[in-house]
PDB file of C-alpha atoms in Angstrom:
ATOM      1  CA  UNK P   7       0.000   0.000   0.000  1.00 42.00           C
ATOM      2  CA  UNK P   8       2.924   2.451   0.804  1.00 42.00           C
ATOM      3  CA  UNK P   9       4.440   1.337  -2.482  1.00 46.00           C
ATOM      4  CA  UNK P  10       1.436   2.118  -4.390  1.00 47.00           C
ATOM      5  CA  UNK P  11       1.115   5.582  -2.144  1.00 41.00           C
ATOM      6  CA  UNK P  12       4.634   6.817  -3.116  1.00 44.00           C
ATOM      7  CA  UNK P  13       4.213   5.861  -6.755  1.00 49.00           C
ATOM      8  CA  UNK P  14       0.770   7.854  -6.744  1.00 45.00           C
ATOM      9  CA  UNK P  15       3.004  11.108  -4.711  1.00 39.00           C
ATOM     10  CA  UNK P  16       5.717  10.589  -7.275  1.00 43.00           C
ATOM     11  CA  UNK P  17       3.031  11.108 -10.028  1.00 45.00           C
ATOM     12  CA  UNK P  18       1.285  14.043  -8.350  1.00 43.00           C
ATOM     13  CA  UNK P  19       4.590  15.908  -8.127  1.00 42.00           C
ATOM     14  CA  UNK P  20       5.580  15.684 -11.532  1.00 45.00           C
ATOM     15  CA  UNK P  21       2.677  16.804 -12.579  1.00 40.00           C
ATOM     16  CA  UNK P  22       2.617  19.523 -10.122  1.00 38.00           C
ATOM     17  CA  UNK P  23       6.201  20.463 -11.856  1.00 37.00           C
ATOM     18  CA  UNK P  24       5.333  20.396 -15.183  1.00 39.00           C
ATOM     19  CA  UNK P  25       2.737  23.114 -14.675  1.00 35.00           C
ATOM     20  CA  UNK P  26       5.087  24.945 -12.317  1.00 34.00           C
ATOM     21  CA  UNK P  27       7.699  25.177 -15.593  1.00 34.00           C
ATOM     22  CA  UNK P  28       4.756  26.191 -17.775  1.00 34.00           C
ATOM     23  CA  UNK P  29       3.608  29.051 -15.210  1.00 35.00           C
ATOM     24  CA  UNK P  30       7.754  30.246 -16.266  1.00 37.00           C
ATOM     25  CA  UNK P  31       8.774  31.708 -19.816  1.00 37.00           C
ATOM     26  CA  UNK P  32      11.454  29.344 -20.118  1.00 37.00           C
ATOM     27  CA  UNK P  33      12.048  26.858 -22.850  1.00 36.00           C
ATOM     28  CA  UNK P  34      10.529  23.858 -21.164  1.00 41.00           C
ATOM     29  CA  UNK P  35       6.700  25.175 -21.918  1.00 38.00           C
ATOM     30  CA  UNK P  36       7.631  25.420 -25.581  1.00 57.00           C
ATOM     31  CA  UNK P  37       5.354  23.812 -28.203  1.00 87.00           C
ATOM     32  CA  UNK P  38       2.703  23.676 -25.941  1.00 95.00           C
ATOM     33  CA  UNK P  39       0.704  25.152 -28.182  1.00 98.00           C
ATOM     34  CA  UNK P  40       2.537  24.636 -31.695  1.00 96.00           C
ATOM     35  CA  UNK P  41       0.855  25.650 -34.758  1.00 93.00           C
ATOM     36  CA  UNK P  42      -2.522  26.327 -32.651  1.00 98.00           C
ATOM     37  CA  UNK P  43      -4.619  29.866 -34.110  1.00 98.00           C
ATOM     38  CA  UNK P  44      -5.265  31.898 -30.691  1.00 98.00           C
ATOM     39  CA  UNK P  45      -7.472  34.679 -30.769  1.00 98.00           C
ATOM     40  CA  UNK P  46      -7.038  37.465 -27.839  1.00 98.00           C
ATOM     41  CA  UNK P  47      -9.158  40.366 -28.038  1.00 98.00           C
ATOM     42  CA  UNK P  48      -7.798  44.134 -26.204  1.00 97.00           C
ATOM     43  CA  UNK P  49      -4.153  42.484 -26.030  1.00 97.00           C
ATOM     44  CA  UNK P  50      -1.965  45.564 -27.088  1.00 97.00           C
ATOM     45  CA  UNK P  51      -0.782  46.317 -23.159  1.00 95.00           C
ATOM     46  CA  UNK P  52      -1.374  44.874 -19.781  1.00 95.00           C
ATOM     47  CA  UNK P  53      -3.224  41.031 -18.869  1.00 96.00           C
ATOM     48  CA  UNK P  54      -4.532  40.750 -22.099  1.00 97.00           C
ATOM     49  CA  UNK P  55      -0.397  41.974 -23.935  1.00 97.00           C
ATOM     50  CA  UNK P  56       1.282  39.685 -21.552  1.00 97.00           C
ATOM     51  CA  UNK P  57      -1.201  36.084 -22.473  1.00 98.00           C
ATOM     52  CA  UNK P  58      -0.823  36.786 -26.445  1.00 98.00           C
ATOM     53  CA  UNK P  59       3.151  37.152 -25.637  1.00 98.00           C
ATOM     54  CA  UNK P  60       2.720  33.563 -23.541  1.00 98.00           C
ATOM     55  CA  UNK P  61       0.927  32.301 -26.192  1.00 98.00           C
ATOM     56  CA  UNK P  62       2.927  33.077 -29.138  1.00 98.00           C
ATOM     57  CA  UNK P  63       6.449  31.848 -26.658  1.00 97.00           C
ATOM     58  CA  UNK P  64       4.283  28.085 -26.315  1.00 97.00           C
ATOM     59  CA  UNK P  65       3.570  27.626 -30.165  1.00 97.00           C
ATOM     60  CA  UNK P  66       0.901  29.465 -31.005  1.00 98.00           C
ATOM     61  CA  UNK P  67       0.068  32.118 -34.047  1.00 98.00           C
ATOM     62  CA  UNK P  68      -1.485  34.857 -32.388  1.00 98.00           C
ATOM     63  CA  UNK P  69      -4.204  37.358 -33.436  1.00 98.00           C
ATOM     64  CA  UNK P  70      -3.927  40.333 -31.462  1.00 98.00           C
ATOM     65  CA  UNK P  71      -6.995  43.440 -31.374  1.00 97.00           C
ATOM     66  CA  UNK P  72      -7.629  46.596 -29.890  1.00 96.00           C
ATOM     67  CA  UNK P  73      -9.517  49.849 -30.502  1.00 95.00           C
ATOM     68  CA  UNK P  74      -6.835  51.720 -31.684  1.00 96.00           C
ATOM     69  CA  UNK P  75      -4.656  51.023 -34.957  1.00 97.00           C
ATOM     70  CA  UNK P  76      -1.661  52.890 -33.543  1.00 97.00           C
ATOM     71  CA  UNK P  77      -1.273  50.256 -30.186  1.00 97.00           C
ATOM     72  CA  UNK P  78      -2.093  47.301 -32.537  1.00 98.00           C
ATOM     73  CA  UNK P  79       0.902  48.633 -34.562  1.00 98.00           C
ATOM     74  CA  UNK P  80       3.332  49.123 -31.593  1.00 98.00           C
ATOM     75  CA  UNK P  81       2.597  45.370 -30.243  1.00 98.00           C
ATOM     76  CA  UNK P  82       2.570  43.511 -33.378  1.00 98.00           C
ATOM     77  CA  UNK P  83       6.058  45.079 -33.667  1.00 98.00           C
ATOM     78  CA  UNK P  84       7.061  44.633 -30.207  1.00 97.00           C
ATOM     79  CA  UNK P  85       6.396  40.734 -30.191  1.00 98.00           C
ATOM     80  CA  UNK P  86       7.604  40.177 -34.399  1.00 97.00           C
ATOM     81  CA  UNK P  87      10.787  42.058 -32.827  1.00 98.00           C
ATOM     82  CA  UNK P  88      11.222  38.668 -30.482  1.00 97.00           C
ATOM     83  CA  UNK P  89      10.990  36.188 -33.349  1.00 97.00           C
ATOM     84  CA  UNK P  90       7.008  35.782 -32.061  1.00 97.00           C
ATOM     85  CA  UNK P  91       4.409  34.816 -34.517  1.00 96.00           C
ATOM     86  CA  UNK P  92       1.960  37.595 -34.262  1.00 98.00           C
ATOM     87  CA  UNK P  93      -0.308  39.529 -36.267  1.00 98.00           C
ATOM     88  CA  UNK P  94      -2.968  42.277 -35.771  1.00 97.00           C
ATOM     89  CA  UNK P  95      -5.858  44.307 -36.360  1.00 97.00           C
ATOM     90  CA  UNK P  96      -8.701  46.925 -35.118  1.00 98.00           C
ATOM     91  CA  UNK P  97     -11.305  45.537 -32.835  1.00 98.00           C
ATOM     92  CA  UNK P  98     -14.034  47.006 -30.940  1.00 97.00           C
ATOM     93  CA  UNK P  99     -15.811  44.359 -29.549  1.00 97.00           C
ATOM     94  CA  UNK P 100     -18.842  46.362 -28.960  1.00 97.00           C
ATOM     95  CA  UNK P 101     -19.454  46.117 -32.767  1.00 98.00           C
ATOM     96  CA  UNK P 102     -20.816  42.813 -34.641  1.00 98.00           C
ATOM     97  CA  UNK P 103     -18.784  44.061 -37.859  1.00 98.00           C
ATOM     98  CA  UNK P 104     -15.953  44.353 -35.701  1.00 98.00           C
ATOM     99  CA  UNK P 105     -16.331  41.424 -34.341  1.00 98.00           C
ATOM    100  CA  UNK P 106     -16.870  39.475 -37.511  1.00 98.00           C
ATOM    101  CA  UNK P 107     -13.664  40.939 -39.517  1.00 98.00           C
ATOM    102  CA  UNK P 108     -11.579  39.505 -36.237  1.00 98.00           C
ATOM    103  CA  UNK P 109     -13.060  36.042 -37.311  1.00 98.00           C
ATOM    104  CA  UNK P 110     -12.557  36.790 -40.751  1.00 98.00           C
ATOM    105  CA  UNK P 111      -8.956  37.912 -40.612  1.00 97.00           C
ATOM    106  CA  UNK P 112      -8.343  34.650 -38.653  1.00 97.00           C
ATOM    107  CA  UNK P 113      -9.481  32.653 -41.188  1.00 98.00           C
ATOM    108  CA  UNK P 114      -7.908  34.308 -44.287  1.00 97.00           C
ATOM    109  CA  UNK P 115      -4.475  34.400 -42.294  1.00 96.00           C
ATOM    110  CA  UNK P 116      -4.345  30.864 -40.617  1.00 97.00           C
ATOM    111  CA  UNK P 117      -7.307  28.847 -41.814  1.00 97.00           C
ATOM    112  CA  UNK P 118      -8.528  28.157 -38.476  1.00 98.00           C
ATOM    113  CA  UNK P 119      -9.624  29.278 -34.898  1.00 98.00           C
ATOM    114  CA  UNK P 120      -8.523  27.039 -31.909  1.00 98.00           C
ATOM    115  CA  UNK P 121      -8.290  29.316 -28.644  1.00 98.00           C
ATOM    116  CA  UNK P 122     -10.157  32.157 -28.121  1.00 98.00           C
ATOM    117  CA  UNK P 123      -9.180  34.456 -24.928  1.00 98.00           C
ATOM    118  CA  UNK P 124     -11.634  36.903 -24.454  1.00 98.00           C
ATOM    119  CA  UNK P 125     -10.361  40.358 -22.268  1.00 97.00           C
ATOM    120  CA  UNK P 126     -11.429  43.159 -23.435  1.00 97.00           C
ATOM    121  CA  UNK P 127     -13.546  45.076 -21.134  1.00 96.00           C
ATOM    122  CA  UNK P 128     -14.451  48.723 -19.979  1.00 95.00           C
ATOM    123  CA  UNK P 129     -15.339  50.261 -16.783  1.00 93.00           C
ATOM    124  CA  UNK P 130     -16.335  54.111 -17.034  1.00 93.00           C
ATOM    125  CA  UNK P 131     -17.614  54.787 -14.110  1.00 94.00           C
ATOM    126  CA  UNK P 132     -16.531  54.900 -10.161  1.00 93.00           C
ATOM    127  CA  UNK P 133     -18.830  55.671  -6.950  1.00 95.00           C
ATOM    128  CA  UNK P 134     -21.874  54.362  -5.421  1.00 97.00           C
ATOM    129  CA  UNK P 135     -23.818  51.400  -7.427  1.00 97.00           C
ATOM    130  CA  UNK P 136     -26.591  53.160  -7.242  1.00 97.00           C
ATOM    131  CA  UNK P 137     -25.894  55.700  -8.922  1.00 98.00           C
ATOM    132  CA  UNK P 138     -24.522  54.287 -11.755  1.00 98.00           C
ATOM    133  CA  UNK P 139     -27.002  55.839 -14.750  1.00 98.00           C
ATOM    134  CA  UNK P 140     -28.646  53.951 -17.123  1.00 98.00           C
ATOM    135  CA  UNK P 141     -26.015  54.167 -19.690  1.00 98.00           C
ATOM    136  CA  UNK P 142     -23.629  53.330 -17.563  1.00 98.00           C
ATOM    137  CA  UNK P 143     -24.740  50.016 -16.909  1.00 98.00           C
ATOM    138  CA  UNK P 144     -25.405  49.081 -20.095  1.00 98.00           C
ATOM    139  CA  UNK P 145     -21.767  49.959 -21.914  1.00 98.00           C
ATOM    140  CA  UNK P 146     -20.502  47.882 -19.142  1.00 98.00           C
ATOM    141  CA  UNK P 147     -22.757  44.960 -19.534  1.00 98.00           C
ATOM    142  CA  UNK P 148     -22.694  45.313 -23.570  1.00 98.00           C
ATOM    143  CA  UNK P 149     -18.951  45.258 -23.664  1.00 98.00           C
ATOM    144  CA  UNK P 150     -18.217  42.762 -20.227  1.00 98.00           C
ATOM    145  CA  UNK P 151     -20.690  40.430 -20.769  1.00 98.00           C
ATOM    146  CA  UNK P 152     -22.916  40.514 -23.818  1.00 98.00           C
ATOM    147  CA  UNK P 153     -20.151  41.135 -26.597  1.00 98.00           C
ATOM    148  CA  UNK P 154     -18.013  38.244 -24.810  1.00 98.00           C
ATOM    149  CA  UNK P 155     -20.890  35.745 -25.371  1.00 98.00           C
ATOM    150  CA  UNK P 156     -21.497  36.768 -28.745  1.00 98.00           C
ATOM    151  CA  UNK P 157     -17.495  36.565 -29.811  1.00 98.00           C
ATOM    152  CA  UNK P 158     -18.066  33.033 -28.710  1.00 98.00           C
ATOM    153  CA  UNK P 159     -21.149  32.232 -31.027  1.00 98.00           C
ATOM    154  CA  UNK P 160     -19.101  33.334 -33.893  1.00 98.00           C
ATOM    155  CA  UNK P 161     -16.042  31.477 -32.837  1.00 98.00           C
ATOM    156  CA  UNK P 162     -17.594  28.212 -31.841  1.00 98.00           C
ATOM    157  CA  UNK P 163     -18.572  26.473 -35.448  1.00 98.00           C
ATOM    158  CA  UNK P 164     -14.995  27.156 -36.767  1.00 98.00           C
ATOM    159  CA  UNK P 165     -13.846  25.536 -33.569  1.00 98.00           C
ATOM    160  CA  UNK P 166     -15.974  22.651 -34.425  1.00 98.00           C
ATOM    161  CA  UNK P 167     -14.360  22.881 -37.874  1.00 98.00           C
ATOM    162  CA  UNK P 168     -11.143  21.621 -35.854  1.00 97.00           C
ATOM    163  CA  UNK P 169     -11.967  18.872 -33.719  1.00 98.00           C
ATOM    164  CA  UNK P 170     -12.373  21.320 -30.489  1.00 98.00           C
ATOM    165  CA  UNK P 171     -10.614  24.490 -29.100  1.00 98.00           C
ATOM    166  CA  UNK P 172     -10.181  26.415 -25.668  1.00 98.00           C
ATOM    167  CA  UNK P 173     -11.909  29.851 -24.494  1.00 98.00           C
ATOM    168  CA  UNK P 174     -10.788  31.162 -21.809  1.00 98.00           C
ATOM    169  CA  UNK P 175     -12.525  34.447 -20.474  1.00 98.00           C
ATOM    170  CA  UNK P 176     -10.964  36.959 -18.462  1.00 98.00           C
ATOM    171  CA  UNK P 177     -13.403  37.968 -15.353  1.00 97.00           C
ATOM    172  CA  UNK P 178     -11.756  39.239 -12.493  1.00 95.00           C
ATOM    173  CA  UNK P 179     -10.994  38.468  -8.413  1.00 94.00           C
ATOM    174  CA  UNK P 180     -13.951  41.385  -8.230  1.00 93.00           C
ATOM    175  CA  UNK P 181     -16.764  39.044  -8.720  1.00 95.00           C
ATOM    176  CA  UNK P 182     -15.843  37.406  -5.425  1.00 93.00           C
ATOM    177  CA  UNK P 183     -14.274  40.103  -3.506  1.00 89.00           C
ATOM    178  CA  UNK P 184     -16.477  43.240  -4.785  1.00 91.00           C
ATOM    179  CA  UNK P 185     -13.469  46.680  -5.474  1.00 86.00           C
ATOM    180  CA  UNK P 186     -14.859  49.134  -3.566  1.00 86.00           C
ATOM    181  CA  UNK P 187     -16.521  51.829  -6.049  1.00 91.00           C
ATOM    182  CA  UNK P 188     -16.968  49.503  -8.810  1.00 93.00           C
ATOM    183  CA  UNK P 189     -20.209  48.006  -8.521  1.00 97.00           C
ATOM    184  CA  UNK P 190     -21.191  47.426 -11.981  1.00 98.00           C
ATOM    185  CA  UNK P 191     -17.743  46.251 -12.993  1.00 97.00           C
ATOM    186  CA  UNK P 192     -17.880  43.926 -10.321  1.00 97.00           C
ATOM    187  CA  UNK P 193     -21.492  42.472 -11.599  1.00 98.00           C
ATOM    188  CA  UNK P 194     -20.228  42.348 -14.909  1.00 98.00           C
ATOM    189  CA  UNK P 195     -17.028  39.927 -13.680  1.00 97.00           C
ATOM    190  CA  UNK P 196     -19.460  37.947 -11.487  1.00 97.00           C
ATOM    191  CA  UNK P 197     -21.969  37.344 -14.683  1.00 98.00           C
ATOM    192  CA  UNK P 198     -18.952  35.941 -16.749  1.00 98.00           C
ATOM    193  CA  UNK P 199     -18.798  33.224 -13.938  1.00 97.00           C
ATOM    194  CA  UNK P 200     -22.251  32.461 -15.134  1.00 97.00           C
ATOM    195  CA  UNK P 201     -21.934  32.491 -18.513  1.00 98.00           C
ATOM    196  CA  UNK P 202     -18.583  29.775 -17.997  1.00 98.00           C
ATOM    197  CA  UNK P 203     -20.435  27.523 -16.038  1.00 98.00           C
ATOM    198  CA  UNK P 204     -23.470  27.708 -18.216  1.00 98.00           C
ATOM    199  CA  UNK P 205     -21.555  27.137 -21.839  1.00 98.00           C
ATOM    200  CA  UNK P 206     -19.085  24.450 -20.396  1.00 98.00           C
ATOM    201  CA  UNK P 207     -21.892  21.378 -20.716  1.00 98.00           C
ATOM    202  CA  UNK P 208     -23.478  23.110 -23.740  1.00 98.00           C
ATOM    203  CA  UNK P 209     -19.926  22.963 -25.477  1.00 98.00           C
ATOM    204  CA  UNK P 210     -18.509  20.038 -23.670  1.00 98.00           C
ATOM    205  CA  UNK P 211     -20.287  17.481 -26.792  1.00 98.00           C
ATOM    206  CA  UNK P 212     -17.847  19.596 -29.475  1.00 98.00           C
ATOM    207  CA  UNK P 213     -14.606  19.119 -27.342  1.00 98.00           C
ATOM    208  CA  UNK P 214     -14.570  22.785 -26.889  1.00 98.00           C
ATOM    209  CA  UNK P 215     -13.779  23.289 -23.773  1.00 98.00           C
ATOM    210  CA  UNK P 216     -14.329  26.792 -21.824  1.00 98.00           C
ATOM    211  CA  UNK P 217     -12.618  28.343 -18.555  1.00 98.00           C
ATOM    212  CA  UNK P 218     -12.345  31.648 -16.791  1.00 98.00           C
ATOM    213  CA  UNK P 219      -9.650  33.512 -15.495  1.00 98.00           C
ATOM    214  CA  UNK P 220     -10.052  35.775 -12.052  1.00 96.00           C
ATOM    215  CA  UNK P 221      -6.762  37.955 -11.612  1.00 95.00           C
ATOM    216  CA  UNK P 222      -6.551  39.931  -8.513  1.00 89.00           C
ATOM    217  CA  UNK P 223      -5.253  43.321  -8.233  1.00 86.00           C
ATOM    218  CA  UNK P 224      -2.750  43.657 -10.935  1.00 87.00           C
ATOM    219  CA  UNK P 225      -0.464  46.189 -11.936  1.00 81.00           C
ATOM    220  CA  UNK P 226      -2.091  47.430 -15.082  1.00 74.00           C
ATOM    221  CA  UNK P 227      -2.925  51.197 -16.374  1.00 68.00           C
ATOM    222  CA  UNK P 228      -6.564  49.379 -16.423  1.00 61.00           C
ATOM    223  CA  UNK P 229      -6.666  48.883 -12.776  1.00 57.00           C
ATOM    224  CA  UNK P 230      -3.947  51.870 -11.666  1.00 57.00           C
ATOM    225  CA  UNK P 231      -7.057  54.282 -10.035  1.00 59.00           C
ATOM    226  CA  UNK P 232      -7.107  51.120  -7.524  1.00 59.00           C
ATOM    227  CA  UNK P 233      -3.463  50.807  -6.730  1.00 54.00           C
ATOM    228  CA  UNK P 234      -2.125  54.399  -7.402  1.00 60.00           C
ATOM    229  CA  UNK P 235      -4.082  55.348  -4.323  1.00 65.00           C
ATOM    230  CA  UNK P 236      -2.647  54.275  -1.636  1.00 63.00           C
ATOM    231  CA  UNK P 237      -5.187  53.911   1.203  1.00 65.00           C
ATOM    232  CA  UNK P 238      -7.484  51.973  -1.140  1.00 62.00           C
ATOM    233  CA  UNK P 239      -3.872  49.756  -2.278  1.00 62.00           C
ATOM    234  CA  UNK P 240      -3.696  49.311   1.272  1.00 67.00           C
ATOM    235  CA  UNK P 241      -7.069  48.139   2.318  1.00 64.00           C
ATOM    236  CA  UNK P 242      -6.955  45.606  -0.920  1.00 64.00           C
ATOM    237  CA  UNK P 243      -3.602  44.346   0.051  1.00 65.00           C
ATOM    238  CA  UNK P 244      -4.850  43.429   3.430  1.00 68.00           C
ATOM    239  CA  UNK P 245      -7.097  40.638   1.306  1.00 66.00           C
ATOM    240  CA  UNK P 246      -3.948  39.086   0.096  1.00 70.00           C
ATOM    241  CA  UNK P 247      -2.077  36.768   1.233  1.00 73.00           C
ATOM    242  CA  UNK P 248       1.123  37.458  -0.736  1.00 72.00           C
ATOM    243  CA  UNK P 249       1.350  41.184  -0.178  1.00 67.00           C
ATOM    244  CA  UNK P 250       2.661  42.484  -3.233  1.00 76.00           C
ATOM    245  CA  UNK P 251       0.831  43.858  -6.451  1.00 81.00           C
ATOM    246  CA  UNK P 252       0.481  41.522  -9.520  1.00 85.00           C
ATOM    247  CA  UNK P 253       2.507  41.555 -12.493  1.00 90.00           C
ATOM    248  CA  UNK P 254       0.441  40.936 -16.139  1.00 92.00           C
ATOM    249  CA  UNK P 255       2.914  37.635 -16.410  1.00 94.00           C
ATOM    250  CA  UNK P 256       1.276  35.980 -13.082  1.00 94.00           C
ATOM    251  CA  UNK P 257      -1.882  35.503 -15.457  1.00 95.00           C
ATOM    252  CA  UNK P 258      -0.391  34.493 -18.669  1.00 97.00           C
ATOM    253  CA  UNK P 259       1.251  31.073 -18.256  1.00 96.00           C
ATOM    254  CA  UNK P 260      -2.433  30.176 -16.334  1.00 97.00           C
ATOM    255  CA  UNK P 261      -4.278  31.196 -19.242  1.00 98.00           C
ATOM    256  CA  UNK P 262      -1.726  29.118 -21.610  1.00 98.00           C
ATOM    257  CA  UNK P 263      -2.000  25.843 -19.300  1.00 98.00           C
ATOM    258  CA  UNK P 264      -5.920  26.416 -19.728  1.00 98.00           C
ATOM    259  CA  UNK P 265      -5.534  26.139 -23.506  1.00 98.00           C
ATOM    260  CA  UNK P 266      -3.012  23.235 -23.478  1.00 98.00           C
ATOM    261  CA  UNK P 267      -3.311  20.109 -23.643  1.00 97.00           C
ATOM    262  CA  UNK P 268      -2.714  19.466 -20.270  1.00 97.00           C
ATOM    263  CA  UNK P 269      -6.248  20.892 -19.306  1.00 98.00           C
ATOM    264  CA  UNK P 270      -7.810  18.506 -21.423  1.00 97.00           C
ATOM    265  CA  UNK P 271      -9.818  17.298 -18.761  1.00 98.00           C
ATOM    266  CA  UNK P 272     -10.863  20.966 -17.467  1.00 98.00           C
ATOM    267  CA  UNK P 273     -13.756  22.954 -18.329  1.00 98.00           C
ATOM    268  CA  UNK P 274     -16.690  25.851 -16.669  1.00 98.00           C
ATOM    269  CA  UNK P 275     -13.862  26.453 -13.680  1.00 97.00           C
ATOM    270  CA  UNK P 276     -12.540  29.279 -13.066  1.00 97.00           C
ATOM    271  CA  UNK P 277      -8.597  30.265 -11.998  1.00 96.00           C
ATOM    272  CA  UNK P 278      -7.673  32.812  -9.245  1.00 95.00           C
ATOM    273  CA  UNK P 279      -5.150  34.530  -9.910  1.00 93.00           C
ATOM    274  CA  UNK P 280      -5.265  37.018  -6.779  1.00 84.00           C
ATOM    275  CA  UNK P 281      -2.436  36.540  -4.156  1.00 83.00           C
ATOM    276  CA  UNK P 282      -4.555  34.219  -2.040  1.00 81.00           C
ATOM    277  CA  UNK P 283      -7.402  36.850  -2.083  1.00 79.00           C
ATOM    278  CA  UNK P 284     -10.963  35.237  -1.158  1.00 76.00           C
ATOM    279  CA  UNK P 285     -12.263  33.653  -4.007  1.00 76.00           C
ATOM    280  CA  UNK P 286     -15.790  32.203  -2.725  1.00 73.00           C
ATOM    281  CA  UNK P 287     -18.978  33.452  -3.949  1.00 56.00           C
TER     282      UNK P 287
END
């Protein structure tokens, strides 16, 4: 029995060190994701810059988007410059034509979609809940929620086309632990738990598997109103457990396990990210 108990320990911490190496950008996680099409939507800075530059290190050839042409430009360059196989174009994923030319380019470039990370989000507003205005609400929910689940409707059948393929979307640590003065961001994050857990069966039959990510408080210009001020950095900090601020790289080498095949057995969960911040609903 101790024999077969050592053997099973022996297993457990290999495994445990093969996704330790792949959570690195060293050579060891290479290929992970050879010749794979990866999709990653507002990925010209911050979480969603450092995944695509993960990506493209493990294999992959990597669509990058944002709103603007000029920081589409600049990252494209910035990740060609390190022998990375990138390309990029315009996306706001607020609009379906947008939305569709992202699909589109794909296919002309590569022939195929087989990951899909989905990041882009907004939040314009900060205070009170309520009184967050109609139109506040609804760019947030539009953009958060609803464009996420229809990027995934068009991505899906070419997915199929391949056999399968890996979402991953990127909520946030906020839909468990609420940032103070962000109350619709914070519902926004907590409905992309929902829409996980409610597409993983429904996708599950096409081998398309689908996970979230939850970073915590990361250094980002996204979330810098949050850690440039240094009472509320303080009072979040006292939620984590490793008491330092989050780099973009803690997320990406998560987010390229997710889509590997060693999370072939892993679908509607979601990964904290968050410095052992509370992550229960």
């Amino acid at each position: 029995m101790w024999r077969a108990l050592a053997g099973r320990f022996a297993s457990s911490r290999q495994a445990a060190t093969r996704l330790v190496s792949m959570s690195g950008s060293g050579a060891e996680a290479r290929g992970t994701l050879a010749n794979k099409v990866a999709l990653v939507t507002a990925s010209t800075e911050g979480i969603g810059f450092a995944i695509a530059k993960r990506l493209a290190q493990d294999g992959a050839h990597v669509v990058i988007s944002s709103r603007k042409q000029a920081n589409v430009d600049r990252a494209v360059a910035q990740l060609q410059a390190e022998n990375l196989t990138v390309s990029g174009l315009v996306c706001h994923v607020g609009k379906a034509e947008d939305r569709q030319r992202l699909i589109d380019v794909a296919l002309e470039r590569h022939g195929g979609i087989d990951i899909l990370v989905s990041n882009a989000a907004v939040n314009p507003y900060f205070g009170s809940t309520l009184d967050a205005t109609e139109d506040v609400w609804d760019k947030i929910l539009d953009i958060n929620v609803k464009a996420t689940a229809l990027l995934i409707k068009l991505v899906v059948p070419h997915m199929e086309k391949r056999g399968g393929g890996s979402i991953v979307i990127v909520s946030s640590v906020a839909a468990y632990l609420p940032f103070p003065g962000l109350g619709p961001y914070n519902v926004s994050k907590t409905a992309l738990l929902g829409l996980t857990r409610t597409l993983a069966p429904e996708l599950a039959p096409s081998n398309i598997r689908i996970n979230s990510l939850a970073p915590g408080l990361i250094r980002t210009k996204f979330s810098s109103a949050l850690w440039q001020d240094k009472a509320m950095g303080d009072k979040l900090m006292e939620a984590m457990k490793i008491q330092r601020i989050g780099d973009p790289s803690d997320c990406s080498g998560m987010v390229s396990f997710l889509c590997s095949p060693d999370a072939n057995y892993i679908t509607g969960e979601t990964m904290v990210v968050a410095g052992g911040a509370l992550s229960r609903l």
